[in-house]
PDB file of C-alpha atoms and ligand atoms in Angstrom:
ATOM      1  CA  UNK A 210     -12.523 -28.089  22.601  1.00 87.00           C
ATOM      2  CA  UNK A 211      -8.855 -27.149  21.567  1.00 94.00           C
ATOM      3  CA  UNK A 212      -8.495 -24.616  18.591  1.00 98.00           C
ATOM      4  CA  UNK A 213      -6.068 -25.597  16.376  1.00 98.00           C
ATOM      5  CA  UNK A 214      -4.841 -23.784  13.280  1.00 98.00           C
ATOM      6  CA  UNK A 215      -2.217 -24.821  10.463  1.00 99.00           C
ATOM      7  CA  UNK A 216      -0.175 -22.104   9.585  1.00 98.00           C
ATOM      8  CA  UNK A 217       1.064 -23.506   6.111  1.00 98.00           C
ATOM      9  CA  UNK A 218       3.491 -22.468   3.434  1.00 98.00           C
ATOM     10  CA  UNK A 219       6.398 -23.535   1.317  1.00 98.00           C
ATOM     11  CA  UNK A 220       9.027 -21.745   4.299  1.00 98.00           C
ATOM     12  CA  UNK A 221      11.693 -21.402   1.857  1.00 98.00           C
ATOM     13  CA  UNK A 222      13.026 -20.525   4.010  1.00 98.00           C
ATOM     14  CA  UNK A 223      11.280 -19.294   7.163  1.00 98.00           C
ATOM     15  CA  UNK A 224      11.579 -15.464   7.648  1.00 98.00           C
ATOM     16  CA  UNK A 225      10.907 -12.396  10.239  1.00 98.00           C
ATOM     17  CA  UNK A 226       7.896 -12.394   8.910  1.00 97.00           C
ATOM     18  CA  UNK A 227       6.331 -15.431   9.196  1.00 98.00           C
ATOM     19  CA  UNK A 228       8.055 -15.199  13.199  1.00 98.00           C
ATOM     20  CA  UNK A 229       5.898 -11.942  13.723  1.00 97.00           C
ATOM     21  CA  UNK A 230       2.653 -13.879  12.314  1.00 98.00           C
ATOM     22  CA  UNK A 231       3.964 -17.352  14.502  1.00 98.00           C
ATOM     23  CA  UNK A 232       4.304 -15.330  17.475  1.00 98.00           C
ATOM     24  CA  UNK A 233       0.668 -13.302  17.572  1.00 98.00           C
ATOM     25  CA  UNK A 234      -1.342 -15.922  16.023  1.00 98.00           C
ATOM     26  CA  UNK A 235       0.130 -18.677  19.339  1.00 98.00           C
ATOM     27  CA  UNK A 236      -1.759 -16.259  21.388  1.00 97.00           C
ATOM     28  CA  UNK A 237      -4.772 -16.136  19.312  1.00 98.00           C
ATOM     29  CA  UNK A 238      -5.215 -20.144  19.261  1.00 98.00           C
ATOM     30  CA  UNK A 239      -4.534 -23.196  21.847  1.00 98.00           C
ATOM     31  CA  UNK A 240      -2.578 -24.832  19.180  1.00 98.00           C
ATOM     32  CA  UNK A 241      -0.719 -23.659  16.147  1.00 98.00           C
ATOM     33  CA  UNK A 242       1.012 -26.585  13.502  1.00 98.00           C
ATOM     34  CA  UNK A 243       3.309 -24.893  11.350  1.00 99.00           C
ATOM     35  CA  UNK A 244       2.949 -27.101   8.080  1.00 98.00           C
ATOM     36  CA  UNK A 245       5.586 -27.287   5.071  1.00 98.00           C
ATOM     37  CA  UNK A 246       3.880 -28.233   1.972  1.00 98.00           C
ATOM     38  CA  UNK A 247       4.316 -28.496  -1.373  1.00 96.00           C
ATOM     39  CA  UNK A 248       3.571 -25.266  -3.590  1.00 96.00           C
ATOM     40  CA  UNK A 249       3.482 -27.004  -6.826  1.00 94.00           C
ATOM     41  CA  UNK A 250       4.113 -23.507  -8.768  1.00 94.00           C
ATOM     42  CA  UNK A 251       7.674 -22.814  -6.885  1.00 95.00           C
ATOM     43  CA  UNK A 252      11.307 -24.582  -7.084  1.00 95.00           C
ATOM     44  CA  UNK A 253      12.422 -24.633  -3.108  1.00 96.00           C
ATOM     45  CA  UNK A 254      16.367 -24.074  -2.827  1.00 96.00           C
ATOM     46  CA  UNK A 255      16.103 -25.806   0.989  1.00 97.00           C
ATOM     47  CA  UNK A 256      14.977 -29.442   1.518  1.00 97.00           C
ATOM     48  CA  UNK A 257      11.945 -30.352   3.582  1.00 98.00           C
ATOM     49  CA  UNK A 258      14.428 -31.701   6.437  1.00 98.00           C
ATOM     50  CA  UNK A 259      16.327 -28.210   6.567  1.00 98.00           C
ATOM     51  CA  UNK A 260      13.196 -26.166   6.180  1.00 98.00           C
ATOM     52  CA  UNK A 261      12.112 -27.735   9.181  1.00 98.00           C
ATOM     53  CA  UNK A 262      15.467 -28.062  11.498  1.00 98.00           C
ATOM     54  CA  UNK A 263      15.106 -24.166  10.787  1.00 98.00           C
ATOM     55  CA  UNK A 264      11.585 -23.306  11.471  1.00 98.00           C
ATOM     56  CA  UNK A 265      12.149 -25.585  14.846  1.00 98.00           C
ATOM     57  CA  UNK A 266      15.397 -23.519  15.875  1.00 98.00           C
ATOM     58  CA  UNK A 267      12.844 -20.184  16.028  1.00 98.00           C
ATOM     59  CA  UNK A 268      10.005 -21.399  17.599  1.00 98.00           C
ATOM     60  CA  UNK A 269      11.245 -23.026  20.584  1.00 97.00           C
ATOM     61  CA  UNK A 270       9.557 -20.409  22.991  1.00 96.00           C
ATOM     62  CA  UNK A 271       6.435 -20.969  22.020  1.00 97.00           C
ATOM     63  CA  UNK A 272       5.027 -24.319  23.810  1.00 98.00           C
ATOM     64  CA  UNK A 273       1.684 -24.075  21.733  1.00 98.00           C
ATOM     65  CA  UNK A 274       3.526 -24.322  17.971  1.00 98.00           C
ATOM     66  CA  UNK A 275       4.713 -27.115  16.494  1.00 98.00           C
ATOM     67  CA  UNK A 276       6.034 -27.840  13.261  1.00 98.00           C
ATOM     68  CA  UNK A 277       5.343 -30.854  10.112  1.00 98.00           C
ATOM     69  CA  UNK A 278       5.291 -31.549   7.173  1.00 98.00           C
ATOM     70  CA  UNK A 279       2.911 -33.019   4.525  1.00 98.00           C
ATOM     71  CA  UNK A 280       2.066 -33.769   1.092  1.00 96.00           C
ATOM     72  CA  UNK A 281      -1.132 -33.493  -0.805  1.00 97.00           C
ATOM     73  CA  UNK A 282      -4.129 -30.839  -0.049  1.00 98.00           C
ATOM     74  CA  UNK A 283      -4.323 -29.233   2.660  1.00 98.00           C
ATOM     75  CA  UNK A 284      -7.830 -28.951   3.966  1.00 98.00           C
ATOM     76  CA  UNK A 285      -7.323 -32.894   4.228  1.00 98.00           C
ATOM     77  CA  UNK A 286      -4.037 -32.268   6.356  1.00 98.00           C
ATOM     78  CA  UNK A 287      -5.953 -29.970   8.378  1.00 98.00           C
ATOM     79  CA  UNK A 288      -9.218 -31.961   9.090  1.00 98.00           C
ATOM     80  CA  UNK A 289      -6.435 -35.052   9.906  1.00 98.00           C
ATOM     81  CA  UNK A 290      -4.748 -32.759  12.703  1.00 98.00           C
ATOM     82  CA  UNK A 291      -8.603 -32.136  14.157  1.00 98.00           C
ATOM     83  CA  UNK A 292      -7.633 -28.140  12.844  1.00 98.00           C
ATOM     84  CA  UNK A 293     -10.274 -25.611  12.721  1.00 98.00           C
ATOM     85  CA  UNK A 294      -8.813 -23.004  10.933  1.00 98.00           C
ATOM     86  CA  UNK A 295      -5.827 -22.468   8.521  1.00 98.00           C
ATOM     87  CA  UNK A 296      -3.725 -19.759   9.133  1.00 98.00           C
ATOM     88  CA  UNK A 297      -2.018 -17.241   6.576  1.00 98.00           C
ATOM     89  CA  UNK A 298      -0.707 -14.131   6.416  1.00 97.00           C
ATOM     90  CA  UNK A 299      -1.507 -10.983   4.254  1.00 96.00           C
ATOM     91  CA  UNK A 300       0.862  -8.375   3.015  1.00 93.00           C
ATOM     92  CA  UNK A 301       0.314  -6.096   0.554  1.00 86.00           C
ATOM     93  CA  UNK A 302      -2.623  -5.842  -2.093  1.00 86.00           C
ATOM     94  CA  UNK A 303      -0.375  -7.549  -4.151  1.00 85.00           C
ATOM     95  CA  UNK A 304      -1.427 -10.760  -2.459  1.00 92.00           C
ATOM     96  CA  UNK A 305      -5.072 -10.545  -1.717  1.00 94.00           C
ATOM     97  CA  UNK A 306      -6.061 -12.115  -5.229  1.00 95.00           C
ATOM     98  CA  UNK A 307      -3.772 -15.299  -4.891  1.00 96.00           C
ATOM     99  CA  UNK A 308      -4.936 -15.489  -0.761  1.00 97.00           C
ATOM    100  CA  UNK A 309      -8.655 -15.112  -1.914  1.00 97.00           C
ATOM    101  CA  UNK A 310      -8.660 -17.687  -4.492  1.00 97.00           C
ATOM    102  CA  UNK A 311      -6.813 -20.165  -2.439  1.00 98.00           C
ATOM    103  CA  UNK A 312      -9.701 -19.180   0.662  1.00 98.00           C
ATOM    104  CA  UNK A 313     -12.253 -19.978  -1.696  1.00 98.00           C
ATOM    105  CA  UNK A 314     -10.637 -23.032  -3.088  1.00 98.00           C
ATOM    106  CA  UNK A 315      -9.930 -24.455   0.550  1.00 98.00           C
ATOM    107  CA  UNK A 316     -13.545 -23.464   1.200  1.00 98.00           C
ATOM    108  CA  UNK A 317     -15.083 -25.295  -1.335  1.00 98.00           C
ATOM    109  CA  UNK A 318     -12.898 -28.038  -0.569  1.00 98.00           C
ATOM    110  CA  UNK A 319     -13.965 -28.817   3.103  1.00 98.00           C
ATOM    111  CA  UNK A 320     -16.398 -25.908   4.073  1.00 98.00           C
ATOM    112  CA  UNK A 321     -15.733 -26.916   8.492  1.00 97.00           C
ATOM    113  CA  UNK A 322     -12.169 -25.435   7.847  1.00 98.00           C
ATOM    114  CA  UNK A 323     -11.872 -21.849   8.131  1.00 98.00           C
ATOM    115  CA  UNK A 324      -9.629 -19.796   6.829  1.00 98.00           C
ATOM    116  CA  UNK A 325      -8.134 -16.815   9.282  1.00 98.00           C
ATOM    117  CA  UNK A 326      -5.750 -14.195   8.010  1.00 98.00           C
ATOM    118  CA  UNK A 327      -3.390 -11.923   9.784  1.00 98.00           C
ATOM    119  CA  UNK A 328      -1.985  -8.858   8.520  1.00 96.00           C
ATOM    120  CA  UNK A 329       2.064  -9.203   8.740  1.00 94.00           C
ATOM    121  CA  UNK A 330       3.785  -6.527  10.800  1.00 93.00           C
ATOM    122  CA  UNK A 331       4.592  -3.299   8.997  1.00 93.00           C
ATOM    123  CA  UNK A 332       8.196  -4.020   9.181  1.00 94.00           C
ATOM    124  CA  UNK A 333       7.842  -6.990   7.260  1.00 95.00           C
ATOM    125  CA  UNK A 334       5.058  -5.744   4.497  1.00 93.00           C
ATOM    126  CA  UNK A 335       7.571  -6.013   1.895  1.00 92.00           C
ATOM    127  CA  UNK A 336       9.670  -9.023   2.482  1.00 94.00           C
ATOM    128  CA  UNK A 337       9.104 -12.432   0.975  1.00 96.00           C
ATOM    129  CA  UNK A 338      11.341 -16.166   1.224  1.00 97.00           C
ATOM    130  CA  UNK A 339      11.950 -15.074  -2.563  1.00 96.00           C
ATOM    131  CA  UNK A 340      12.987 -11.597  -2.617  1.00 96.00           C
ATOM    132  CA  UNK A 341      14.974 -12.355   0.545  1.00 97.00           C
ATOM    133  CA  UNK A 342      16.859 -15.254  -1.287  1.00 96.00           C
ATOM    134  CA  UNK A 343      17.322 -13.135  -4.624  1.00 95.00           C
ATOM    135  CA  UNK A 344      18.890 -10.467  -2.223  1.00 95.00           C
ATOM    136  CA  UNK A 345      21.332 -13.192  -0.669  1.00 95.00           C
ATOM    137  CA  UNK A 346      21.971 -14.286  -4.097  1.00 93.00           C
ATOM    138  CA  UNK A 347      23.993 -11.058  -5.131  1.00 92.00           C
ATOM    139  CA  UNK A 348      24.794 -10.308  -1.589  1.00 91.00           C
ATOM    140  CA  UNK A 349      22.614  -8.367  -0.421  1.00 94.00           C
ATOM    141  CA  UNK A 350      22.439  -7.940   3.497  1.00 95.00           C
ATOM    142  CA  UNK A 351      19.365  -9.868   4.438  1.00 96.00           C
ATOM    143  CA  UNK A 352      20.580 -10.184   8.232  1.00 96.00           C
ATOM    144  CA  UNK A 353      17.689  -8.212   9.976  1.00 96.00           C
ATOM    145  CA  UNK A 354      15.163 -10.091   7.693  1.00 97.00           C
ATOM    146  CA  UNK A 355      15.815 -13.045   8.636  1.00 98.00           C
ATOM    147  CA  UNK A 356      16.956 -15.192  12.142  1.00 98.00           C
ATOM    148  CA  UNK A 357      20.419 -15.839  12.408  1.00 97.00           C
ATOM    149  CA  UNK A 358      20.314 -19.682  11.231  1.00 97.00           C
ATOM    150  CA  UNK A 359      18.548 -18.723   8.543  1.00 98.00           C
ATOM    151  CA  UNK A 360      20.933 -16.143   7.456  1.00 97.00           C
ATOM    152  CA  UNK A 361      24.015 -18.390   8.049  1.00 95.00           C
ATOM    153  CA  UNK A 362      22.090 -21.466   6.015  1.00 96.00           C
ATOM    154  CA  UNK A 363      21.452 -19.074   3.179  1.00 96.00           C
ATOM    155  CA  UNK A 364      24.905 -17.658   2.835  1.00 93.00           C
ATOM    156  CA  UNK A 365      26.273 -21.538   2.657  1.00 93.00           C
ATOM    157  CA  UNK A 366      23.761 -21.888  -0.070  1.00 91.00           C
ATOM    158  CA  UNK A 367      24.675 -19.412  -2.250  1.00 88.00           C
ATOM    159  CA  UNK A 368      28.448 -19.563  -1.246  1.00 74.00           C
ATOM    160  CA  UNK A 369      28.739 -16.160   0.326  1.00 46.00           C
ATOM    161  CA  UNK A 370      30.769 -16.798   3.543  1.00 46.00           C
ATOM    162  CA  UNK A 371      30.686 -13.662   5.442  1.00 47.00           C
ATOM    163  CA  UNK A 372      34.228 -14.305   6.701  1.00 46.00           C
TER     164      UNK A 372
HETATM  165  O1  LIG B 639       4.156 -20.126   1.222  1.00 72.35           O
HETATM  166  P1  LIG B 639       3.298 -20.424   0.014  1.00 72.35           P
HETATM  167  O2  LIG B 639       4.148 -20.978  -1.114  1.00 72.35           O
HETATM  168  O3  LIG B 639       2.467 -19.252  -0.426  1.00 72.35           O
HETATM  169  O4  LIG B 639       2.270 -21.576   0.470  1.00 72.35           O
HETATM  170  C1  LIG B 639       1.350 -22.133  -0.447  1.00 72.35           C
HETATM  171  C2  LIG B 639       0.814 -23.476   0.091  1.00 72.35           C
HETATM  172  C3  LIG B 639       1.944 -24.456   0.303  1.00 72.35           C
HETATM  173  C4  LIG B 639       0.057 -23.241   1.384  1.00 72.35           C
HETATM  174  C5  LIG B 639      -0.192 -24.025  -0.999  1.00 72.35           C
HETATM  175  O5  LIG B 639       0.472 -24.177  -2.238  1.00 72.35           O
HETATM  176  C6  LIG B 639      -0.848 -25.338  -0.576  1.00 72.35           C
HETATM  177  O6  LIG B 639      -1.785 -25.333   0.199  1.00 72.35           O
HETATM  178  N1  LIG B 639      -0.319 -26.469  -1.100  1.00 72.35           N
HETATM  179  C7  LIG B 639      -0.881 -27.798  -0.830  1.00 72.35           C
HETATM  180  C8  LIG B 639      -1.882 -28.229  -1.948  1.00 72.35           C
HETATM  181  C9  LIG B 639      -3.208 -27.526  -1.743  1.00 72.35           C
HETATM  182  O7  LIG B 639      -3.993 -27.916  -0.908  1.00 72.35           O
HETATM  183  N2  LIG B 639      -3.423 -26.389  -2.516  1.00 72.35           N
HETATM  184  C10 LIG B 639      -4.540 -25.475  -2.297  1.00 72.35           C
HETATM  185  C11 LIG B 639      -5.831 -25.906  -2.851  1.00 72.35           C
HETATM  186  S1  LIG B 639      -5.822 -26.343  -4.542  1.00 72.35           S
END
């Protein structure tokens, strides 16, 4: 039987981060569908279309990941694409308590789907799509945070040409 896990999130946009947990967790499981859905508790600054065209520019190398979107819950997105787990990653402390509840919630939900988590890479424990974009905001150098299409969608966004 194929093992397939959604790796979801809001990708707002897709970071280093998220790569590092992309890249281990293809060689973990036979499939990996990286999902955008909707976090009802955040405002995204890129549309679903561009979140995508930039998640899809990183993870060409990888012929086991592919990338959607959806709307509504996601254990019912997951049980649709035949997935046995859902993927997320864990960084600090800071986010055990909102990872936990959502576990339990997703649990309770549909108890087949299991919920796997990864620790991110070191390098990336303190990064986040919203502390990267506040950074980019006021300038700040977000370049090794970030791939380059990323970086060059962000400065557009906030209208900080490099050049
Ligand atoms: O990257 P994020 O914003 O932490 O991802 C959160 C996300 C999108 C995975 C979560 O909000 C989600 O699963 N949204 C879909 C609705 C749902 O099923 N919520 C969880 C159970 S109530």
């Amino acid at each position: 039987m194929e093992r397939t896990a959604i790796y979801p999130g809001s990708f707002d946009p897709v970071t280093n981060g998220h790569l590092d947990i992309i890249q281990r967790a293809a060689g973990l499981f036979d499939k990996i569908i990286v999902a955008i859905l909707c976090n009802p508790t955040k405002k995204s600054l890129f549309s679903v279309e561009e979140r995508v065209e930039m998640l899809e520019d990183n993870i060409k190398e990888f012929s086991n990941v592919e990338v959607d979107s959806a709307r509504g819950l996601l254990v019912d997105y997951a049980k649709k694409r035949n997935a046995c787990a859902i993927l997320r990653g864990m960084r600090a402390v800071s986010d055990f308590e909102y990872e936990f509840q959502m576990a339990l919630m997703n649990r309770k939900l549909n108890r087949e789907i299991q919920t796997v988590f990864l620790m991110t890479g070191l390098r990336w424990i303190f990064t986040s799509s919203s502390i990267i974009k506040e950074a980019a905001r006021f300038g700040g150098d977000i370049d090794d945070m970030v791939p380059p299409l990323v970086s060059e969608k962000l400065k557009k966004k906030m209208n900080l040409h490099s050049s």
